Coordinates of C-alpha atoms in Angstrom, one line a residue:
X1 CA 12.2 11.9 10.8
X2 CA 9.5 9.9 12.5
X3 CA 6.9 10.4 10.4
X4 CA 8.9 9.6 7.7
X5 CA 10.2 6.7 9.1
X6 CA 6.5 5.8 9.6
X7 CA 4.9 6.8 6.0
X8 CA 7.6 4.7 4.4
X9 CA 7.3 1.8 6.4
X10 CA 3.5 1.3 6.6
X11 CA 3.4 1.9 2.6
X12 CA 6.1 -0.3 2.1
X13 CA 4.6 -3.4 4.2
X14 CA 1.2 -2.7 2.3
X15 CA 2.5 -3.0 -1.3
X16 CA 4.9 -5.8 -0.4
X17 CA 7.0 -5.3 -3.4
X18 CA 9.2 -8.8 -2.6
X19 CA 5.7 -10.3 -2.0
X20 CA 4.3 -9.6 -4.8
X21 CA 7.4 -10.6 -7.4
X22 CA 6.1 -14.3 -8.5
X23 CA 2.7 -12.4 -9.2
X24 CA 4.3 -9.8 -10.7
X25 CA 6.3 -12.6 -13.0
X26 CA 3.4 -14.4 -13.8
X27 CA 1.8 -11.4 -15.4
X28 CA 4.5 -10.2 -17.5
X29 CA 6.5 -13.0 -18.6
X30 CA 4.7 -13.4 -22.3
X31 CA 6.4 -9.8 -22.8
X32 CA 10.1 -9.1 -23.9
X33 CA 12.8 -7.9 -21.5
X34 CA 11.6 -4.1 -22.9
X35 CA 8.4 -4.6 -22.9
X36 CA 8.5 -5.5 -19.3
X37 CA 10.1 -2.6 -18.4
X38 CA 8.4 0.0 -19.9
X39 CA 4.8 -1.4 -18.7
X40 CA 6.7 -1.5 -14.9
X41 CA 7.2 2.3 -15.4
X42 CA 3.8 2.8 -16.1
X43 CA 2.5 0.5 -13.7
X44 CA 4.4 2.3 -11.0
X45 CA 3.3 5.8 -12.9
X46 CA 0.1 5.0 -12.1
X47 CA 0.3 3.6 -9.0
X48 CA 2.3 7.0 -7.9
X49 CA -0.8 9.0 -9.3
X50 CA -3.5 7.5 -7.8
X51 CA -2.1 7.4 -4.3
X52 CA -1.3 11.1 -4.9
X53 CA -4.8 11.9 -5.8
X54 CA -6.4 10.0 -2.9
X55 CA -3.9 11.7 -0.6
X56 CA -5.1 15.0 -1.7
X57 CA -8.6 14.2 -1.8
X58 CA -8.6 12.4 1.9
X59 CA -10.4 15.2 3.3
X60 CA -12.2 16.1 1.0
X61 CA -13.3 12.5 1.2
X62 CA -14.0 12.5 4.9
X63 CA -16.1 15.5 4.8
X64 CA -18.3 14.7 1.9
X65 CA -19.3 11.3 4.1
X66 CA -19.1 13.1 7.3
X67 CA -16.0 10.1 8.9
X68 CA -14.0 11.1 11.2
X69 CA -10.2 10.1 10.7
X70 CA -10.2 8.2 14.2
X71 CA -13.5 6.0 12.3
X72 CA -11.1 5.8 9.2
X73 CA -7.6 4.3 11.3
X74 CA -10.0 1.6 13.3
X75 CA -11.2 0.5 9.7
X76 CA -8.0 1.1 8.0
X77 CA -6.1 -0.6 11.2
X78 CA -8.7 -4.0 10.5
X79 CA -8.0 -4.1 6.5
X80 CA -4.1 -4.0 7.4
X81 CA -4.5 -6.8 9.8
X82 CA -6.3 -9.2 7.4
X83 CA -3.6 -8.2 4.5
X84 CA -0.8 -8.7 7.0
X85 CA -2.2 -12.2 8.3
X86 CA -2.1 -13.1 4.5
X87 CA 1.2 -12.1 4.2
X88 CA 2.2 -13.7 6.8
X89 CA 0.8 -17.2 5.7
X90 CA 2.4 -16.1 2.5
X91 CA -1.3 -16.0 0.6
X92 CA -1.7 -13.5 -2.5
X93 CA -4.5 -11.1 -0.7
X94 CA -7.1 -10.9 -2.6
X95 CA -7.3 -7.0 -2.1
X96 CA -4.6 -7.2 -4.6
X97 CA -5.7 -8.3 -7.5
X98 CA -7.9 -11.7 -8.8
X99 CA -7.4 -14.3 -11.3
X100 CA -10.3 -12.6 -13.4
X101 CA -8.3 -9.4 -13.3
X102 CA -5.3 -11.5 -14.6
X103 CA -7.1 -12.9 -17.1
X104 CA -8.4 -10.0 -18.7
X105 CA -5.6 -7.7 -19.1
X106 CA -3.8 -8.6 -22.3
X107 CA -2.4 -6.1 -23.8
X108 CA 0.6 -4.1 -22.7
X109 CA -1.4 -0.6 -21.3
X110 CA -4.4 -2.8 -19.7
X111 CA -1.5 -4.7 -17.5
X112 CA 0.3 -1.9 -17.0
X113 CA -2.4 0.0 -15.2
X114 CA -4.7 -3.1 -14.0
X115 CA -4.0 -5.4 -12.6
X116 CA -0.3 -4.2 -11.6
X117 CA -0.8 -0.3 -11.2
X118 CA -4.1 -1.1 -9.8
X119 CA -4.9 -3.1 -7.4
X120 CA -1.5 -5.1 -7.3
X121 CA 0.7 -2.1 -5.9
X122 CA -1.8 0.4 -4.9
X123 CA -4.4 -1.4 -3.8
X124 CA -6.6 -0.8 -1.1
X125 CA -4.3 -0.9 1.9
X126 CA -1.9 1.3 0.3
X127 CA -4.8 4.0 -0.8
X128 CA -6.3 3.6 2.8
X129 CA -2.9 4.3 3.9
X130 CA -2.1 7.5 2.2
X131 CA -5.5 9.1 3.3
X132 CA -4.7 8.4 7.2
X133 CA -1.4 9.6 6.8
X134 CA -2.3 12.8 4.6
X135 CA -4.4 13.3 7.6
X136 CA -1.7 13.1 9.9
X137 CA 0.4 16.0 8.3
X138 CA -0.1 19.3 9.9
X139 CA 2.7 21.4 8.4
X140 CA 4.4 22.4 5.0
X141 CA 7.6 20.4 5.9
X142 CA 5.5 16.9 6.8
X143 CA 3.6 17.3 3.8
X144 CA 7.0 17.6 1.8
X145 CA 8.5 14.2 3.9
X146 CA 4.9 12.5 2.9
X147 CA 5.1 13.0 -0.7
X148 CA 8.8 12.1 -0.2
X149 CA 7.6 8.6 1.3
X150 CA 5.6 7.8 -1.4
X151 CA 8.0 8.6 -4.0
X152 CA 10.8 6.7 -2.4
X153 CA 8.5 3.9 -2.0
X154 CA 7.4 3.7 -5.7
X155 CA 11.2 3.9 -6.3
X156 CA 12.3 1.1 -4.7
X157 CA 9.1 -1.3 -5.5
X158 CA 10.3 -0.2 -9.5
X159 CA 13.5 -1.6 -8.5
X160 CA 12.4 -4.5 -6.9
X161 CA 9.9 -5.3 -9.9
X162 CA 12.7 -5.2 -12.4
X163 CA 15.3 -7.2 -10.4
X164 CA 12.6 -9.8 -9.4
X165 CA 13.4 -12.3 -12.0
X166 CA 17.1 -12.0 -10.4
X167 CA 15.8 -11.6 -6.6
X168 CA 13.7 -14.6 -7.1
X169 CA 16.4 -17.0 -8.5
X170 CA 18.7 -15.8 -5.9
X171 CA 16.7 -15.4 -2.4
X172 CA 14.1 -18.0 -3.8
X173 CA 10.5 -19.1 -3.0
X174 CA 12.2 -19.5 0.6
X175 CA 13.5 -16.1 0.8
X176 CA 10.7 -14.3 -0.6
X177 CA 8.2 -16.0 2.0
X178 CA 10.5 -15.0 4.6
X179 CA 11.3 -11.4 3.7
X180 CA 7.1 -11.5 3.0
X181 CA 6.3 -12.5 6.7
X182 CA 8.2 -10.1 8.4
X183 CA 6.9 -7.4 6.3
X184 CA 3.6 -8.9 7.7
X185 CA 4.4 -8.8 11.1
X186 CA 5.6 -5.3 10.6
X187 CA 2.5 -4.5 8.8
X188 CA 0.0 -6.0 11.9
X189 CA 2.1 -4.1 14.5
X190 CA 1.4 -0.8 12.8
X191 CA -2.4 -1.9 12.7
X192 CA -2.6 -2.2 16.0
X193 CA -0.9 0.9 16.5
X194 CA -3.6 2.7 13.8
X195 CA -6.4 1.1 16.0
X196 CA -5.4 2.4 19.3
X197 CA -4.9 6.2 17.9
X198 CA -8.4 5.5 16.6
X199 CA -10.1 4.4 19.9
X200 CA -8.0 6.6 22.3
X201 CA -10.0 9.8 21.8
X202 CA -13.4 8.0 21.3
X203 CA -12.8 6.3 24.6
X204 CA -11.7 9.8 26.2
X205 CA -14.6 11.5 24.7
X206 CA -17.1 8.8 26.3
X207 CA -15.4 9.2 29.7
X208 CA -15.8 12.8 29.4
X209 CA -19.4 12.3 28.7
X210 CA -19.7 9.4 31.6
X211 CA -18.5 12.4 34.0

């Protein structure tokens, strides 16, 4: 359960479904409600496939580039701190999407896959997180819980985006910013823990070699 909660919390903080609502509304506002639902569904499906692909290929990527999970945790933690700081300052992270990407996406299919699916939902932070978490899976139960955590995050993100306009009106810009800042703080705490987890075995190894 600890692993499940860690996976859900870190992924939700990185995807930041409440925080991306203003950007999401700006991208799909020109479409009718039916098209908006279709675009959102395809975007979520695209993000899910991307995250699952990288979670499966994580070990292969580490082996191919001769990267250790500890080094990846440190780099991932640094990336998460940067994203978390942007969230605390109520900024749209540049790792999410760029104005050029939003401008070039003209059709429903293009909008659904990019910039909504990637990188707005499945951005570099979320991809890094699933790669790190997938390498911490040690048995079939944890593997099942990990996949379940991705599914839960996608469902919650879909609900948040579909209700985006209503949520935006009810809680307002201030409410969205408060939630975004709280998620940013949680993300930075997770980031620090990732860095500590990555540095600990390296420090132990250095101490062992110095003895």
